[in-house]
Amino acid sequence: VEDDYDGEYRHDIVPISPLQTLGAESVIYVGTFSKTLSPTLRLGYLVIPTGLCRAFSEAKRLTDRHAPMLEQDVLGDLLTSGAYERHVRSIRRKNAERRQVLLQALADRLGPRVTVAGADTGLHVVAWMHGIAAGRETAIIAAARAAGIGLYPVSPLYDPSGPRPETAGFIMGYAGLDAEAVRRGVAVLARILAEHR
């Protein structure tokens, strides 16, 4: 099974070919339209080996009797007309610009005090704040939220019994923001971090 979640958003890297292209009869390819159209659409897709079509059709029939027909019809029209691909190219370009603004703002405001991870794919980055203990994440997030900044801790993503960096880390999304909001948010974050050193 190959899950291509966020596959539309690869930045500065050449995407590898899907496993499905190497063995179409032995790989189930899973995708979604939630990141390119809307998470409320609730439509995804499978590319399955021919030999599994009957089994998957029956499983779908038994588990999902109320798929949204209107949305599927509209999506089908978007796909066949080429409008979906044009839309994806447009939002990919816009999100790449937003990502670049975020990376530049972090570099300008925090310099070597921040290490950014995960910037090559997706619609968010992880920012590790050097010199700030992981235990300070909660207080920093509370201050950021009070200032209107959406910031999320990395701590819940770690297995509590395993190791994690001792440095505070934050998940920072950028897809729903314009360039000025990103710059303003990073400036506010830099001020908050200075207060929590």
Coordinates of C-alpha atoms in Angstrom, one line a residue:
V1 CA 0.0 0.0 0.0
E2 CA 1.4 3.4 -1.0
D3 CA -0.1 6.5 0.6
D4 CA 0.7 9.6 -1.4
Y5 CA -0.5 12.1 1.3
D6 CA 0.7 15.6 0.6
G7 CA 2.3 14.3 -2.6
E8 CA 1.2 17.4 -4.5
Y9 CA 3.4 19.6 -2.3
R10 CA 7.1 18.8 -2.9
H11 CA 9.4 21.7 -2.9
D12 CA 13.0 21.9 -4.1
I13 CA 13.2 18.1 -4.5
V14 CA 12.6 15.8 -7.4
P15 CA 9.7 13.5 -6.5
I16 CA 10.5 9.8 -6.7
S17 CA 8.3 7.7 -8.9
P18 CA 5.3 6.1 -7.1
L19 CA 5.8 2.4 -6.2
Q20 CA 2.6 1.9 -8.2
T21 CA 4.4 2.7 -11.5
L22 CA 6.9 -0.1 -10.7
G23 CA 4.4 -2.8 -10.1
A24 CA 0.8 -1.8 -10.9
E25 CA -0.5 -5.3 -10.2
S26 CA 1.1 -5.5 -6.7
V27 CA 0.6 -2.0 -5.3
I28 CA -2.5 -0.2 -4.0
Y29 CA -2.0 3.5 -4.4
V30 CA -4.0 5.7 -2.0
G31 CA -4.7 9.5 -2.6
T32 CA -6.9 12.2 -1.4
F33 CA -8.3 15.6 -2.6
S34 CA -8.4 17.0 0.9
K35 CA -5.2 19.1 0.5
T36 CA -5.8 20.3 -3.0
L37 CA -9.5 21.1 -2.9
S38 CA -11.0 21.0 0.6
P39 CA -10.8 18.8 3.7
T40 CA -14.6 19.0 3.8
L41 CA -15.0 17.3 0.4
R42 CA -14.1 13.9 2.0
L43 CA -13.2 12.3 -1.3
G44 CA -10.2 10.1 -1.9
Y45 CA -9.2 7.5 -4.4
L46 CA -7.5 4.1 -4.8
V47 CA -5.6 2.8 -7.8
I48 CA -5.8 -0.9 -7.3
P49 CA -4.5 -4.0 -9.1
T50 CA -7.0 -5.3 -11.6
G51 CA -7.3 -8.6 -9.8
L52 CA -8.6 -6.8 -6.7
C53 CA -11.3 -4.7 -8.4
R54 CA -14.2 -7.0 -7.5
A55 CA -13.2 -7.4 -3.9
F56 CA -12.7 -3.6 -3.4
S57 CA -16.0 -2.8 -5.2
E58 CA -17.8 -5.2 -2.8
A59 CA -16.1 -3.8 0.2
K60 CA -17.0 -0.3 -0.8
R61 CA -20.6 -1.3 -1.4
L62 CA -20.9 -2.9 2.1
T63 CA -19.2 -0.1 4.0
D64 CA -20.1 3.1 2.2
R65 CA -23.6 3.4 0.7
H66 CA -23.8 7.1 0.8
A67 CA -20.9 8.5 -1.2
P68 CA -21.6 12.1 -2.3
M69 CA -22.7 11.7 -6.0
L70 CA -22.8 15.4 -6.8
E71 CA -19.3 16.0 -5.5
Q72 CA -18.0 13.0 -7.4
D73 CA -19.7 14.2 -10.7
V74 CA -18.2 17.7 -10.3
L75 CA -14.8 16.2 -9.4
G76 CA -15.0 14.0 -12.5
D77 CA -15.6 17.1 -14.7
L78 CA -12.7 18.9 -13.1
L79 CA -10.4 16.0 -13.8
T80 CA -11.5 15.4 -17.4
S81 CA -11.5 19.1 -18.3
G82 CA -8.0 19.6 -17.0
A83 CA -9.2 22.2 -14.6
Y84 CA -8.0 20.2 -11.6
E85 CA -4.4 20.0 -12.9
R86 CA -4.4 23.8 -13.5
H87 CA -5.8 24.4 -10.0
V88 CA -3.1 22.1 -8.5
R89 CA -0.3 24.0 -10.4
S90 CA -1.7 27.3 -9.2
I91 CA -1.9 26.4 -5.5
R92 CA 1.4 24.6 -5.6
R93 CA 3.0 27.8 -6.9
K94 CA 1.2 29.9 -4.2
N95 CA 2.1 27.6 -1.4
A96 CA 5.7 27.5 -2.5
E97 CA 5.8 31.3 -2.3
R98 CA 4.2 31.2 1.2
R99 CA 6.8 28.6 2.2
Q100 CA 9.6 30.7 1.0
V101 CA 8.3 33.7 2.9
L102 CA 8.1 31.7 6.1
L103 CA 11.6 30.3 5.7
Q104 CA 13.0 33.7 4.9
A105 CA 11.2 35.3 7.9
L106 CA 12.5 32.6 10.2
A107 CA 16.0 33.1 8.9
D108 CA 15.8 36.9 9.2
R109 CA 14.2 37.0 12.7
L110 CA 15.8 34.0 14.4
G111 CA 18.9 33.2 12.3
P112 CA 21.0 30.4 13.8
R113 CA 18.6 30.1 16.8
V114 CA 16.2 28.1 14.6
T115 CA 16.6 24.9 12.6
V116 CA 13.8 24.1 10.2
A117 CA 13.0 20.5 9.3
G118 CA 10.4 19.1 6.9
A119 CA 10.4 22.0 4.6
D120 CA 10.8 19.9 1.4
T121 CA 7.2 18.6 1.4
G122 CA 3.8 19.4 2.8
L123 CA 2.2 22.6 4.0
H124 CA 4.0 23.1 7.3
V125 CA 7.5 23.0 8.8
V126 CA 8.9 22.0 12.1
A127 CA 11.0 24.7 13.7
W128 CA 13.5 23.7 16.5
M129 CA 14.3 26.6 18.7
H130 CA 17.9 26.3 20.0
G131 CA 18.5 27.5 23.5
I132 CA 14.8 27.0 24.6
A133 CA 14.0 23.8 26.5
A134 CA 11.3 21.5 25.3
G135 CA 9.5 22.0 28.6
R136 CA 8.9 25.7 27.6
E137 CA 6.7 24.7 24.6
T138 CA 3.4 24.9 26.5
A139 CA 4.1 28.4 27.8
I140 CA 5.3 29.7 24.4
I141 CA 2.3 28.2 22.6
A142 CA -0.1 29.9 25.2
A143 CA 1.6 33.2 24.6
A144 CA 1.5 32.8 20.8
R145 CA -2.1 31.9 20.9
A146 CA -2.9 34.9 23.1
A147 CA -1.2 37.0 20.4
G148 CA -3.2 35.4 17.7
I149 CA -0.5 33.1 16.3
G150 CA -1.3 29.5 15.5
L151 CA 1.5 27.4 16.8
Y152 CA 1.6 23.7 17.7
P153 CA 4.0 21.6 19.8
V154 CA 6.0 18.7 18.5
S155 CA 5.8 17.0 21.9
P156 CA 2.5 15.1 21.3
L157 CA 4.0 13.5 18.2
Y158 CA 6.8 11.8 20.1
D159 CA 6.5 8.5 21.9
P160 CA 6.7 9.5 25.6
S161 CA 8.9 6.4 26.3
G162 CA 11.4 7.3 23.6
P163 CA 14.0 10.0 23.1
R164 CA 13.2 13.4 21.6
P165 CA 15.3 16.5 21.2
E166 CA 15.7 18.6 24.3
T167 CA 15.0 21.7 22.3
A168 CA 11.5 23.2 22.0
G169 CA 10.0 22.4 18.6
F170 CA 6.9 23.8 16.9
I171 CA 4.8 22.9 13.9
M172 CA 4.2 26.0 11.8
G173 CA 1.7 25.9 8.9
Y174 CA 1.6 28.4 6.1
A175 CA -1.0 27.4 3.5
G176 CA -3.8 29.6 4.8
L177 CA -1.8 32.7 5.3
D178 CA -0.7 35.6 3.0
A179 CA 2.9 36.8 3.0
E180 CA 2.3 39.7 5.4
A181 CA 0.5 37.5 7.9
V182 CA 3.5 35.1 7.8
R183 CA 6.0 37.9 8.4
R184 CA 4.0 39.4 11.1
G185 CA 3.5 36.1 12.9
V186 CA 7.2 35.3 12.8
A187 CA 8.0 38.7 14.2
V188 CA 5.5 38.1 17.1
L189 CA 7.0 34.7 17.6
A190 CA 10.5 36.1 17.8
R191 CA 9.4 38.5 20.5
I192 CA 7.7 35.7 22.5
L193 CA 10.8 33.5 22.2
A194 CA 13.0 36.3 23.5
E195 CA 10.7 36.6 26.5
H196 CA 11.0 32.9 27.2
R197 CA 14.8 32.4 26.9

